[in-house]
Short mmCIF file of C-alpha atoms and ligand atoms in Angstrom, two decimals:
data_model
loop_
_atom_site.label_atom_id
_atom_site.label_comp_id
_atom_site.label_asym_id
_atom_site.label_seq_id
_atom_site.Cartn_x
_atom_site.Cartn_y
_atom_site.Cartn_z
CA MET A 90 153.26 56.86 151.01
CA ARG A 91 153.98 57.94 154.60
CA THR A 92 153.85 61.64 155.49
CA VAL A 93 156.55 62.94 157.82
CA ALA A 94 156.95 66.02 160.03
CA VAL A 95 160.56 66.88 160.92
CA LEU A 96 160.92 68.89 164.13
CA GLY A 97 164.32 70.46 164.63
CA ALA A 98 164.79 70.33 160.85
CA THR A 99 167.75 72.75 160.92
CA GLY A 100 169.73 70.51 163.29
CA SER A 101 171.94 67.46 162.94
CA ILE A 102 169.14 64.89 163.33
CA GLY A 103 166.70 66.99 161.28
CA GLY A 104 169.12 67.39 158.37
CA GLN A 105 169.84 63.66 158.27
CA ALA A 106 166.11 62.87 158.45
CA LEU A 107 165.59 65.05 155.37
CA GLU A 108 168.42 63.20 153.61
CA VAL A 109 166.75 59.86 154.36
CA ALA A 110 163.37 61.16 153.16
CA GLU A 111 164.92 62.45 149.93
CA ALA A 112 166.54 59.06 149.32
CA HIS A 113 163.10 57.43 149.65
CA ARG A 114 160.88 59.88 147.78
CA ASP A 115 158.72 57.00 146.59
CA ARG A 116 157.68 56.11 150.16
CA LEU A 117 158.14 59.24 152.30
CA ARG A 118 156.81 62.77 151.84
CA VAL A 119 157.89 65.52 154.23
CA THR A 120 154.87 67.72 154.87
CA ALA A 121 156.00 69.73 157.90
CA LEU A 122 159.22 71.36 159.18
CA SER A 123 160.05 73.13 162.44
CA ALA A 124 163.05 75.01 163.86
CA GLY A 125 164.01 76.99 166.95
CA SER A 126 165.21 80.45 165.90
CA ARG A 127 167.33 80.12 162.75
CA LEU A 128 164.93 81.70 160.25
CA ASP A 129 167.38 81.82 157.31
CA ALA A 130 168.20 78.12 157.61
CA LEU A 131 164.52 77.17 157.92
CA GLU A 132 163.57 79.34 154.96
CA ALA A 133 166.19 77.59 152.81
CA LEU A 134 164.78 74.20 153.82
CA VAL A 135 161.23 75.32 153.02
CA ARG A 136 162.37 76.22 149.49
CA ARG A 137 163.99 72.79 149.12
CA VAL A 138 161.30 70.60 150.70
CA ALA A 139 158.07 72.54 149.98
CA PRO A 140 156.22 71.54 153.19
CA GLU A 141 152.57 72.47 153.74
CA TRP A 142 153.34 73.27 157.40
CA THR A 143 156.21 75.26 158.90
CA ALA A 144 156.85 76.24 162.53
CA LEU A 145 159.38 78.61 164.09
CA GLU A 146 159.64 78.82 167.87
CA ARG A 147 161.32 82.22 168.31
CA ALA A 148 161.52 85.26 166.03
CA ASP A 149 162.42 88.92 166.62
CA ASP A 150 159.55 89.96 164.37
CA ALA A 151 156.90 87.21 164.21
CA ASP A 152 154.86 88.79 161.40
CA ALA A 153 157.87 89.33 159.17
CA ALA A 154 159.07 85.76 159.82
CA ARG A 155 155.63 84.38 158.98
CA ARG A 156 155.51 86.32 155.70
CA ARG A 157 158.99 85.14 154.68
CA LEU A 158 158.17 81.48 155.40
CA GLU A 159 154.83 81.73 153.55
CA ASP A 160 156.52 83.32 150.54
CA ALA A 161 159.21 80.62 150.54
CA ALA A 162 156.58 77.86 150.62
CA ARG A 163 154.56 79.49 147.79
CA ALA A 164 157.73 79.90 145.72
CA ALA A 165 158.31 76.15 146.21
CA GLY A 166 154.80 75.40 144.90
CA VAL A 167 152.71 75.06 148.08
CA ARG A 168 149.28 76.58 147.39
CA GLN A 169 148.09 77.18 150.94
CA PRO A 170 151.06 77.26 153.31
CA ARG A 171 150.38 77.03 157.03
CA VAL A 172 153.00 78.85 159.11
CA LEU A 173 153.12 78.89 162.93
CA VAL A 174 155.45 81.29 164.75
CA GLY A 175 155.91 81.60 168.51
CA VAL A 176 156.50 79.58 171.66
CA GLY A 177 154.89 76.13 171.32
CA ALA A 178 154.78 76.30 167.49
CA GLY A 179 156.63 72.96 167.12
CA ALA A 180 154.21 71.15 169.43
CA ARG A 181 151.23 72.69 167.60
CA LEU A 182 152.69 71.55 164.30
CA ALA A 183 153.07 68.02 165.72
CA ALA A 184 149.42 68.15 166.80
CA GLU A 185 147.84 69.82 163.78
CA SER A 186 149.88 68.91 160.69
CA GLY A 187 148.42 65.38 160.60
CA ALA A 188 151.72 63.74 159.52
CA ASP A 189 151.79 59.95 159.91
CA ILE A 190 155.23 60.13 161.56
CA VAL A 191 156.76 62.95 163.60
CA VAL A 192 160.56 62.95 163.84
CA ASN A 193 161.35 64.80 167.06
CA GLY A 194 164.86 66.22 166.56
CA ILE A 195 164.39 69.19 168.89
CA VAL A 196 167.19 69.61 171.44
CA GLY A 197 166.34 69.98 175.12
CA ALA A 198 163.48 69.47 177.56
CA VAL A 199 161.37 71.79 175.44
CA GLY A 200 160.88 68.81 173.08
CA LEU A 201 158.63 66.92 175.52
CA GLU A 202 155.46 68.77 174.55
CA ALA A 203 155.81 67.89 170.87
CA SER A 204 156.28 64.21 171.81
CA LEU A 205 153.11 64.23 173.91
CA ALA A 206 151.17 66.09 171.19
CA THR A 207 152.22 63.47 168.61
CA LEU A 208 151.12 60.52 170.75
CA ALA A 209 147.88 62.25 171.78
CA ARG A 210 146.64 62.14 168.18
CA GLY A 211 147.71 58.50 167.71
CA ALA A 212 150.63 59.12 165.31
CA ARG A 213 154.07 57.51 165.26
CA LEU A 214 156.78 59.32 167.20
CA ALA A 215 160.29 58.77 165.78
CA LEU A 216 162.06 59.97 168.89
CA ALA A 217 165.55 61.47 168.88
CA ASN A 218 164.76 64.02 171.61
CA LYS A 219 165.95 61.87 174.51
CA GLU A 220 164.94 64.59 176.97
CA SER A 221 161.28 63.63 176.36
CA LEU A 222 161.87 60.33 178.15
CA VAL A 223 164.53 61.57 180.58
CA VAL A 224 162.33 64.38 181.87
CA GLY A 225 158.84 63.00 181.33
CA GLY A 226 159.19 59.21 181.03
CA PRO A 227 156.03 58.43 183.02
CA LEU A 228 153.99 60.97 181.01
CA VAL A 229 155.24 59.55 177.71
CA ARG A 230 154.40 56.00 178.85
CA ALA A 231 150.93 57.08 179.96
CA ALA A 232 150.35 58.78 176.58
CA LEU A 233 151.52 55.62 174.78
CA ALA A 234 149.08 53.52 176.77
CA ARG A 235 146.28 55.71 175.34
CA GLY A 236 147.47 55.57 171.72
CA GLY A 237 150.15 56.29 169.15
CA SER A 238 153.47 54.50 168.87
CA LEU A 239 157.12 55.28 169.50
CA VAL A 240 160.20 54.08 167.62
CA PRO A 241 163.51 55.30 169.07
CA VAL A 242 166.08 57.15 166.95
CA ASP A 243 168.92 57.40 169.47
CA SER A 244 171.39 54.87 168.02
CA GLU A 245 171.84 52.73 171.15
CA HIS A 246 168.07 52.57 171.69
CA SER A 247 167.38 51.77 168.06
CA ALA A 248 169.90 48.94 168.46
CA ALA A 249 168.32 47.79 171.74
CA TRP A 250 164.88 47.93 170.09
CA LEU A 251 166.11 45.41 167.51
CA CYS A 252 167.87 43.21 170.09
CA LEU A 253 164.83 43.08 172.37
CA GLY A 254 162.45 42.40 169.50
CA GLY A 255 159.42 43.60 171.45
CA ARG A 256 159.77 40.86 174.09
CA PRO A 257 158.39 41.71 177.56
CA ALA A 258 160.76 43.08 180.22
CA ALA A 259 160.27 39.92 182.31
CA GLU A 260 162.31 37.97 179.72
CA VAL A 261 165.24 40.40 179.81
CA ALA A 262 168.13 39.79 182.23
CA ARG A 263 170.23 42.82 181.26
CA LEU A 264 170.49 45.56 178.66
CA THR A 265 173.93 46.99 177.90
CA LEU A 266 174.39 50.26 176.02
CA THR A 267 177.80 51.10 174.61
CA ALA A 268 179.69 54.39 174.82
CA SER A 269 182.55 55.33 172.51
CA GLY A 270 184.02 57.35 175.38
CA GLY A 271 183.61 60.76 173.72
CA ALA A 272 186.16 63.34 172.69
CA LEU A 273 188.12 63.33 175.96
CA ARG A 274 188.60 59.61 176.40
CA ASP A 275 192.39 60.00 176.22
CA HIS A 276 192.63 63.55 177.55
CA PRO A 277 195.10 63.98 180.45
CA ASP A 278 193.01 66.62 182.28
CA TRP A 279 189.40 66.65 181.05
CA ARG A 280 188.32 69.34 183.54
CA ARG A 281 190.38 71.91 181.64
CA ALA A 282 189.64 70.69 178.11
CA THR A 283 188.98 73.50 175.63
CA ARG A 284 185.78 74.03 173.67
CA ASP A 285 187.48 72.84 170.46
CA GLU A 286 188.79 69.67 172.09
CA VAL A 287 185.35 68.89 173.48
CA LEU A 288 183.54 69.48 170.18
CA ALA A 289 185.86 67.14 168.24
CA HIS A 290 183.91 63.92 168.82
CA PRO A 291 185.89 60.91 167.55
CA VAL A 292 182.89 59.05 166.13
CA TRP A 293 179.70 61.12 165.72
CA ALA A 294 179.08 64.61 164.26
CA MET A 295 176.18 65.92 166.36
CA GLY A 296 174.72 69.11 167.82
CA GLN A 297 176.87 70.97 170.35
CA ARG A 298 174.99 70.14 173.53
CA ILE A 299 174.98 66.37 173.01
CA THR A 300 178.65 66.49 171.97
CA VAL A 301 179.59 68.17 175.25
CA ASP A 302 177.36 65.73 177.15
CA SER A 303 179.12 62.84 175.39
CA ALA A 304 182.57 64.09 176.40
CA LEU A 305 181.37 64.03 180.03
CA LEU A 306 179.62 60.67 179.57
CA PHE A 307 176.60 62.54 180.91
CA ASN A 308 174.90 61.59 177.65
CA LYS A 309 175.29 57.90 178.53
CA GLY A 310 173.61 58.57 181.87
CA LEU A 311 170.71 60.25 180.06
CA GLU A 312 170.55 57.27 177.71
CA LEU A 313 170.23 54.80 180.59
CA ILE A 314 167.30 56.84 181.95
CA GLU A 315 165.85 56.91 178.42
CA ALA A 316 166.19 53.10 178.21
CA ARG A 317 164.60 52.67 181.63
CA TRP A 318 161.35 54.22 180.34
CA LEU A 319 161.50 53.01 176.78
CA PHE A 320 161.89 49.34 177.68
CA ASP A 321 160.36 49.34 181.18
CA LEU A 322 163.57 47.97 182.73
CA ASP A 323 164.57 48.61 186.34
CA TRP A 324 168.04 49.88 187.29
CA PRO A 325 169.76 46.58 188.22
CA ARG A 326 169.20 45.42 184.62
CA LEU A 327 170.67 48.51 182.93
CA GLU A 328 174.37 49.18 182.32
CA ALA A 329 176.76 51.01 180.03
CA VAL A 330 180.24 49.97 178.90
CA VAL A 331 183.02 51.77 177.02
CA HIS A 332 183.40 50.37 173.53
CA ARG A 333 185.88 52.51 171.64
CA GLU A 334 185.27 51.03 168.20
CA ALA A 335 181.58 52.09 168.25
CA ARG A 336 180.42 49.18 166.10
CA VAL A 337 178.20 47.35 168.58
CA HIS A 338 175.56 49.75 169.92
CA ALA A 339 173.53 47.62 172.33
CA ILE A 340 173.53 44.09 173.76
CA ALA A 341 170.48 42.40 175.28
CA ALA A 342 170.83 39.37 177.57
CA PHE A 343 167.70 37.25 177.98
CA THR A 344 166.91 35.19 181.07
CA ASP A 345 167.53 31.94 179.15
CA GLY A 346 171.16 32.91 178.51
CA THR A 347 170.73 34.21 174.94
CA LEU A 348 172.78 37.30 174.11
CA ILE A 349 171.73 39.45 171.13
CA ALA A 350 173.93 42.33 169.97
CA GLN A 351 173.39 44.86 167.19
CA ALA A 352 176.31 46.08 165.09
CA ALA A 353 176.39 48.82 162.45
CA ARG A 354 178.52 51.65 161.18
CA ALA A 355 178.23 54.78 163.29
CA ASP A 356 175.84 56.66 161.00
CA MET A 357 172.66 58.23 162.40
CA ARG A 358 170.92 57.90 159.05
CA LEU A 359 170.46 54.19 159.80
CA PRO A 360 168.45 54.53 163.05
CA ILE A 361 166.56 57.52 161.60
CA GLN A 362 165.59 55.49 158.55
CA LEU A 363 164.59 52.49 160.65
CA ALA A 364 162.22 54.66 162.70
CA LEU A 365 160.62 55.80 159.42
CA SER A 366 160.54 52.38 157.72
CA TRP A 367 159.64 50.28 160.76
CA PRO A 368 158.76 47.38 160.80
CA GLU A 369 160.38 47.12 157.37
CA HIS A 370 164.08 47.42 156.52
CA TRP A 371 164.61 49.50 153.37
CA PRO A 372 167.79 49.79 151.29
CA GLY A 373 170.01 52.10 153.33
CA LEU A 374 172.48 54.91 152.84
CA THR A 375 175.15 53.04 154.82
CA PRO A 376 176.60 49.65 153.83
CA ALA A 377 176.47 46.90 156.47
CA LEU A 378 179.64 46.02 158.36
CA ASP A 379 181.52 42.94 157.30
CA PRO A 380 181.55 40.34 160.12
CA ARG A 381 185.36 40.50 159.94
CA ASP A 382 185.07 44.16 161.04
CA LEU A 383 184.00 42.75 164.42
CA ALA A 384 187.34 41.11 165.14
CA GLY A 385 189.13 42.34 168.25
CA LEU A 386 186.42 44.58 169.67
CA SER A 387 186.91 45.87 173.22
CA PHE A 388 184.30 46.33 175.98
CA GLU A 389 185.44 47.93 179.22
CA PRO A 390 183.74 49.13 182.39
CA ILE A 391 183.22 52.87 182.78
CA PRO A 392 186.06 53.87 185.13
CA ALA A 393 184.68 54.64 188.59
CA GLY A 394 185.07 58.24 189.75
CA ARG A 395 186.40 59.63 186.47
CA HIS A 396 183.01 60.79 185.16
CA PRO A 397 181.13 62.73 187.87
CA ALA A 398 178.45 63.89 185.40
CA PHE A 399 177.68 60.24 184.54
CA ASP A 400 177.43 59.41 188.27
CA LEU A 401 175.09 62.37 188.84
CA ALA A 402 172.84 61.25 185.99
CA LEU A 403 172.66 57.70 187.37
CA ALA A 404 171.85 58.99 190.86
CA ALA A 405 169.04 61.15 189.44
CA GLY A 406 167.73 58.24 187.40
CA ARG A 407 167.67 56.00 190.45
CA ALA A 408 166.02 58.72 192.59
CA GLY A 409 163.34 59.05 189.89
CA GLY A 410 160.38 61.46 189.96
CA THR A 411 161.37 65.01 189.12
CA ALA A 412 165.12 64.41 189.73
CA PRO A 413 166.01 63.78 186.05
CA CYS A 414 164.05 66.91 185.08
CA ALA A 415 166.16 69.05 187.44
CA LEU A 416 169.32 67.23 186.31
CA ASN A 417 168.66 67.90 182.63
CA ALA A 418 167.75 71.56 183.13
CA ALA A 419 170.92 72.14 185.19
CA ASP A 420 173.01 70.51 182.47
CA GLU A 421 171.41 72.57 179.69
CA VAL A 422 172.37 75.76 181.53
CA ALA A 423 175.85 74.54 182.54
CA VAL A 424 176.70 73.33 179.03
CA ALA A 425 175.54 76.63 177.51
CA ALA A 426 177.83 78.45 179.98
CA PHE A 427 180.75 76.24 178.95
CA LEU A 428 180.07 76.82 175.24
CA ASP A 429 179.88 80.60 175.84
CA GLY A 430 183.20 80.57 177.70
CA ARG A 431 181.59 81.44 181.07
CA ALA A 432 182.55 78.13 182.73
CA THR A 433 185.21 75.45 182.45
CA LEU A 434 184.23 71.90 181.59
CA GLY A 435 185.05 70.82 185.14
CA GLU A 436 182.44 73.29 186.39
CA VAL A 437 179.64 71.61 184.44
CA PRO A 438 179.27 68.63 186.81
CA GLN A 439 179.88 70.96 189.78
CA THR A 440 176.93 73.11 188.72
CA ILE A 441 174.71 70.07 188.24
CA ALA A 442 175.75 68.75 191.67
CA ARG A 443 174.81 72.08 193.32
CA VAL A 444 171.35 71.98 191.80
CA MET A 445 170.79 68.31 192.66
CA ASP A 446 171.86 68.91 196.27
CA ALA A 447 169.10 71.52 196.57
CA HIS A 448 166.41 69.55 194.72
CA ARG A 449 163.84 67.47 196.60
CA PRO A 450 162.39 65.03 194.03
CA GLU A 451 158.63 64.57 193.89
CA PRO A 452 156.64 61.93 191.98
CA ILE A 453 155.77 63.16 188.47
CA GLU A 454 152.19 64.35 188.19
CA SER A 455 151.86 66.73 185.27
CA LEU A 456 153.55 68.71 182.54
CA ALA A 457 152.89 71.92 184.50
CA GLN A 458 154.78 70.49 187.48
CA LEU A 459 157.74 69.54 185.26
CA ARG A 460 157.79 73.03 183.73
CA ALA A 461 158.01 74.51 187.23
CA VAL A 462 160.84 72.17 188.29
CA ASP A 463 162.66 72.87 185.01
CA ALA A 464 162.40 76.65 185.57
CA TRP A 465 163.55 76.35 189.19
CA ALA A 466 166.57 74.19 188.23
CA ARG A 467 167.60 76.58 185.43
CA GLU A 468 167.52 79.51 187.84
CA ALA A 469 169.50 77.56 190.45
CA ALA A 470 172.08 76.57 187.81
CA ARG A 471 172.40 80.15 186.53
CA ALA A 472 173.01 81.34 190.08
CA ALA A 473 175.67 78.64 190.60
CA VAL A 474 177.43 79.62 187.35
CA ALA A 475 177.29 83.33 188.25
CA ARG A 476 178.71 82.73 191.74
CA ARG A 477 181.78 81.07 190.23
CA ALA A 478 182.39 83.59 187.43
P1 NDP B 172 171.11 70.31 167.03
O1 NDP B 172 171.57 71.33 167.99
O2 NDP B 172 171.95 69.99 165.85
O3 NDP B 172 169.66 70.71 166.49
C1 NDP B 172 168.63 71.09 167.37
C2 NDP B 172 167.37 71.46 166.62
O4 NDP B 172 166.37 71.87 167.58
C3 NDP B 172 167.56 72.64 165.66
O5 NDP B 172 166.74 72.46 164.55
C4 NDP B 172 167.08 73.82 166.50
O6 NDP B 172 166.62 74.93 165.73
C5 NDP B 172 165.93 73.18 167.24
N1 NDP B 172 165.58 73.91 168.46
C6 NDP B 172 166.42 74.50 169.34
N2 NDP B 172 165.74 75.09 170.33
C7 NDP B 172 164.43 74.87 170.07
C8 NDP B 172 163.23 75.23 170.72
N3 NDP B 172 163.23 75.97 171.85
N4 NDP B 172 162.06 74.82 170.17
C9 NDP B 172 162.04 74.11 169.04
N5 NDP B 172 163.14 73.75 168.37
C10 NDP B 172 164.33 74.12 168.88
O7 NDP B 172 170.81 69.00 167.90
P2 NDP B 172 170.88 67.49 167.45
O8 NDP B 172 170.21 67.30 166.14
O9 NDP B 172 172.25 66.97 167.65
O10 NDP B 172 170.00 66.78 168.59
C11 NDP B 172 168.58 66.82 168.59
C12 NDP B 172 168.09 65.81 169.63
O11 NDP B 172 168.43 64.50 169.20
C13 NDP B 172 168.70 65.98 171.02
O12 NDP B 172 167.75 65.65 171.98
C14 NDP B 172 169.84 64.96 171.02
O13 NDP B 172 170.15 64.50 172.32
C15 NDP B 172 169.21 63.85 170.19
N6 NDP B 172 170.19 62.98 169.53
C16 NDP B 172 171.03 63.49 168.59
C17 NDP B 172 171.95 62.68 167.93
C18 NDP B 172 172.82 63.21 166.83
O14 NDP B 172 173.51 62.42 166.19
N7 NDP B 172 172.82 64.49 166.55
C19 NDP B 172 172.10 61.26 168.30
C20 NDP B 172 171.13 60.82 169.29
C21 NDP B 172 170.23 61.65 169.88
P3 NDP B 172 167.62 76.18 165.36
O15 NDP B 172 168.56 75.64 164.35
O16 NDP B 172 166.68 77.20 164.80
O17 NDP B 172 168.27 76.59 166.64
MG1 MG B 173 173.06 57.82 171.59
#
């Protein structure tokens, strides 16, 4: 029996992780749940899952929230519920709950601390929170060198993980990640796309921020940075292609000329389950593709100049150091402004570009340094959004 903590339990990844755990009750037991601010949704999950540990990051009334979550856990049969409320509660839960595996389904740079806390106590990190690697890749690698293990949940990285089979980077000639192209792949004027058009992703149902990032192909840029740290590959060996059918998720080329591709239905429950079952493959919730489903697949280059947010992400990835931290923070603010109706989609890359023009990247030294860069970039992005409004 493996015990599992699900961070970001009220989200898209978190909900699917709970589905996987419920389908494998004989091997997985969820002992801890965390959320950001949605107390009602978390309370409902506590009643359903009966976790010993619960964490809520933000509450209007912390004492009242704590009492409600404790009552919900007791009603579900937990004798001594442990409830954490307040900033950093998710990271404390990762550190203190003792779960064998921590699924990090938190959205945003704020998820980095929970990733580091998981590795610091030698547990397995099932990582969906790509920002952990985008923002703090060197810190995550340093933590991994000291202990713990990481299995990626992001679908392209889960696929690449299988293709690469743990072989050293020196044997890898190229890693290709695929992109479906997002909601606006056939849109005549993406800069003016509406919120509804952007949130209608053709392939994946995900949280709002990653759906907007996917429409801009910014998400693919983040994923290349994620792959750079996850697999220790330098930039000339990393690429992304548009693959509209979304059946092949990654392709690894080895130096001897071998090409290994992974293909699966677009269903996040598969990579989530693999991160929980690894190194085993358990019966899944999604049937395998038929090889005949692979007939006529298309792979095309990402059109140059059409996706400025993708180009900005690549430039930040290549610059390295604190650049991806500033990039991500600027995007979080710009995407929130778009979702609130305070900015057009075209203004999202413009805002990021403003912030990146003003940022002078430094080598990454500490979490405190990254927090400072993150705060600076958010402020700079807010100012850029306000100037335009
Ligand atoms: P959602 O927006 O659906 O869910 C986000 C979760 O994080 C919610 O549980 C939310 O809680 C919680 N949260 C928000 N703010 C905080 C905070 N400050 N501290 C702690 N928890 C917080 O996002 P997704 O599930 O789509 O994405 C989660 C992560 O996984 C992202 O990094 C994304 O890039 C990555 N990912 C997602 C995929 C998908 O298919 N969804 C695919 C690949 C990667 P609350 O509900 O209370 O706000
Ligand atoms: Mg992905």
